[in-house]
């Protein structure tokens, strides 16, 4: 079975179209073309340094998010198989997720302000739902910013680097 990282690697390699060959990418990452093919097909596992090298060589934010998901178990981007994979679908999904979370906000604030031993079952469920919606919103936000940057022809990595230098913990 193909991993999520190998799916993104396949998309990134398929998207290089003429700028670099698979042989050149393999050379940059210090693997053979055969090993790169096995990584792409998901028949060989990747380690963290290889994931980082691949994302850097392919200049792929998608691979960075996918690698971070795999390495650190944090939300990546949202991939909804029932929706179009374009900037407008990403924007609509992001707004939907944000609205769903905001609808819970006032009731969540009330529930979280209640002492844990005094919370009703509905309040406990609301707290769980709120965090579920928040994580879904983060994934939708990640997807939205990358899709918009691609649409605008902007290299987003430099913005991430500046942010991490200034604010990143």
Short mmCIF file of C-alpha atoms in Angstrom, two decimals:
data_model
loop_
_atom_site.label_atom_id
_atom_site.label_comp_id
_atom_site.label_asym_id
_atom_site.label_seq_id
_atom_site.Cartn_x
_atom_site.Cartn_y
_atom_site.Cartn_z
CA UNK A 1 0.00 0.00 0.00
CA UNK A 2 1.29 3.43 -0.93
CA UNK A 3 1.94 5.80 1.99
CA UNK A 4 0.65 9.35 2.01
CA UNK A 5 4.22 10.60 1.62
CA UNK A 6 4.82 8.38 -1.42
CA UNK A 7 1.55 9.67 -2.94
CA UNK A 8 2.82 13.23 -2.58
CA UNK A 9 6.24 12.20 -3.89
CA UNK A 10 4.58 10.71 -6.97
CA UNK A 11 2.68 13.95 -7.57
CA UNK A 12 5.82 16.04 -7.05
CA UNK A 13 7.91 13.88 -9.39
CA UNK A 14 5.17 13.87 -12.01
CA UNK A 15 5.05 17.66 -11.77
CA UNK A 16 8.72 18.37 -12.52
CA UNK A 17 8.17 18.00 -16.28
CA UNK A 18 11.47 18.80 -17.92
CA UNK A 19 13.09 21.01 -15.29
CA UNK A 20 14.83 18.06 -13.64
CA UNK A 21 15.01 14.39 -14.48
CA UNK A 22 14.38 11.60 -12.00
CA UNK A 23 18.09 10.80 -12.29
CA UNK A 24 19.00 14.35 -11.26
CA UNK A 25 16.59 14.24 -8.31
CA UNK A 26 17.99 10.86 -7.23
CA UNK A 27 21.50 12.34 -7.40
CA UNK A 28 20.52 15.33 -5.25
CA UNK A 29 19.02 13.01 -2.64
CA UNK A 30 21.88 10.49 -2.86
CA UNK A 31 19.76 7.50 -3.84
CA UNK A 32 19.72 5.44 -7.00
CA UNK A 33 17.02 5.91 -9.62
CA UNK A 34 15.70 2.46 -8.64
CA UNK A 35 15.52 3.47 -4.98
CA UNK A 36 13.71 6.68 -5.96
CA UNK A 37 11.23 4.61 -7.94
CA UNK A 38 10.65 2.33 -4.93
CA UNK A 39 10.16 5.37 -2.67
CA UNK A 40 7.67 6.77 -5.17
CA UNK A 41 5.79 3.46 -5.37
CA UNK A 42 5.75 3.08 -1.60
CA UNK A 43 7.62 -0.23 -1.70
CA UNK A 44 10.50 1.30 0.23
CA UNK A 45 10.11 3.31 3.42
CA UNK A 46 11.66 6.74 3.72
CA UNK A 47 13.52 8.03 6.72
CA UNK A 48 13.30 11.60 7.93
CA UNK A 49 16.54 12.87 6.29
CA UNK A 50 15.44 11.40 2.94
CA UNK A 51 12.01 13.02 3.23
CA UNK A 52 13.63 16.37 3.98
CA UNK A 53 16.07 16.00 1.07
CA UNK A 54 13.29 15.05 -1.35
CA UNK A 55 11.09 17.98 -0.31
CA UNK A 56 14.05 20.33 -0.68
CA UNK A 57 15.19 18.94 -4.03
CA UNK A 58 11.67 19.07 -5.43
CA UNK A 59 10.85 22.38 -3.70
CA UNK A 60 7.55 20.88 -2.58
CA UNK A 61 5.56 22.36 0.29
CA UNK A 62 3.18 19.40 -0.06
CA UNK A 63 6.06 17.00 0.68
CA UNK A 64 7.11 19.16 3.64
CA UNK A 65 3.61 19.00 5.12
CA UNK A 66 3.35 15.28 4.44
CA UNK A 67 6.76 14.63 6.00
CA UNK A 68 5.88 16.72 9.07
CA UNK A 69 2.67 14.72 9.44
CA UNK A 70 4.63 11.49 9.33
CA UNK A 71 7.53 12.65 11.54
CA UNK A 72 5.73 14.75 14.13
CA UNK A 73 2.09 13.61 13.92
CA UNK A 74 0.81 17.15 13.31
CA UNK A 75 -1.99 18.14 10.95
CA UNK A 76 -0.90 18.27 7.35
CA UNK A 77 -3.11 19.60 4.59
CA UNK A 78 -6.69 18.59 3.89
CA UNK A 79 -7.23 16.21 1.00
CA UNK A 80 -10.92 15.70 0.33
CA UNK A 81 -11.38 13.06 -2.37
CA UNK A 82 -14.94 14.23 -3.07
CA UNK A 83 -13.91 17.81 -3.95
CA UNK A 84 -12.00 19.41 -6.79
CA UNK A 85 -8.30 19.81 -6.13
CA UNK A 86 -8.04 23.51 -6.94
CA UNK A 87 -7.72 26.91 -5.31
CA UNK A 88 -11.46 27.61 -5.19
CA UNK A 89 -12.32 24.28 -3.58
CA UNK A 90 -9.55 24.88 -1.02
CA UNK A 91 -10.93 28.34 -0.26
CA UNK A 92 -14.50 27.08 0.16
CA UNK A 93 -13.36 24.18 2.35
CA UNK A 94 -11.29 26.49 4.54
CA UNK A 95 -14.25 28.84 5.03
CA UNK A 96 -16.56 25.90 5.81
CA UNK A 97 -14.19 24.49 8.44
CA UNK A 98 -13.68 27.90 10.03
CA UNK A 99 -17.44 28.56 10.15
CA UNK A 100 -18.10 25.15 11.74
CA UNK A 101 -15.54 25.87 14.45
CA UNK A 102 -16.83 29.41 15.05
CA UNK A 103 -20.38 28.12 15.44
CA UNK A 104 -19.18 26.11 18.43
CA UNK A 105 -17.09 28.93 19.93
CA UNK A 106 -19.54 30.51 22.42
CA UNK A 107 -20.82 27.18 23.72
CA UNK A 108 -17.22 25.89 23.88
CA UNK A 109 -16.14 28.93 25.92
CA UNK A 110 -18.98 28.26 28.36
CA UNK A 111 -18.16 24.53 28.56
CA UNK A 112 -14.42 24.99 29.01
CA UNK A 113 -15.08 27.59 31.73
CA UNK A 114 -17.11 25.07 33.71
CA UNK A 115 -15.22 22.99 36.27
CA UNK A 116 -14.50 19.57 34.71
CA UNK A 117 -16.43 17.64 37.37
CA UNK A 118 -19.51 19.83 36.76
CA UNK A 119 -19.59 19.57 32.97
CA UNK A 120 -22.61 17.92 31.43
CA UNK A 121 -22.17 15.07 28.93
CA UNK A 122 -23.20 17.54 26.20
CA UNK A 123 -20.48 19.97 27.28
CA UNK A 124 -17.89 17.19 27.28
CA UNK A 125 -18.94 16.19 23.77
CA UNK A 126 -18.87 19.83 22.66
CA UNK A 127 -15.29 20.19 23.88
CA UNK A 128 -14.25 17.10 21.89
CA UNK A 129 -16.13 18.36 18.81
CA UNK A 130 -14.52 21.78 19.06
CA UNK A 131 -11.00 20.39 18.95
CA UNK A 132 -11.93 18.06 16.08
CA UNK A 133 -13.24 21.06 14.12
CA UNK A 134 -10.16 23.09 15.00
CA UNK A 135 -7.77 20.44 13.66
CA UNK A 136 -9.86 20.16 10.48
CA UNK A 137 -9.65 23.94 10.13
CA UNK A 138 -5.85 23.84 10.46
CA UNK A 139 -5.65 21.27 7.66
CA UNK A 140 -7.96 23.36 5.49
CA UNK A 141 -5.90 26.50 6.23
CA UNK A 142 -2.69 24.70 5.22
CA UNK A 143 -4.30 23.56 1.97
CA UNK A 144 -5.72 27.01 1.28
CA UNK A 145 -2.42 28.87 1.66
CA UNK A 146 -0.47 26.43 -0.52
CA UNK A 147 -3.13 26.39 -3.26
CA UNK A 148 -3.32 30.20 -3.30
CA UNK A 149 0.47 30.50 -3.45
CA UNK A 150 0.64 28.04 -6.33
CA UNK A 151 -2.13 29.88 -8.15
CA UNK A 152 -0.28 33.19 -7.66
CA UNK A 153 3.08 31.69 -8.66
CA UNK A 154 4.60 32.48 -5.26
CA UNK A 155 7.30 30.34 -3.64
CA UNK A 156 5.79 29.89 -0.19
CA UNK A 157 8.83 28.30 1.46
CA UNK A 158 10.60 31.66 1.82
CA UNK A 159 7.60 32.99 3.77
CA UNK A 160 7.64 29.94 6.03
CA UNK A 161 11.38 30.38 6.59
CA UNK A 162 10.99 34.08 7.50
CA UNK A 163 8.10 33.27 9.82
CA UNK A 164 10.07 30.49 11.54
CA UNK A 165 13.12 32.76 11.94
CA UNK A 166 11.04 35.53 13.49
CA UNK A 167 8.26 33.73 15.40
CA UNK A 168 8.81 29.98 15.22
CA UNK A 169 9.28 28.18 18.51
#
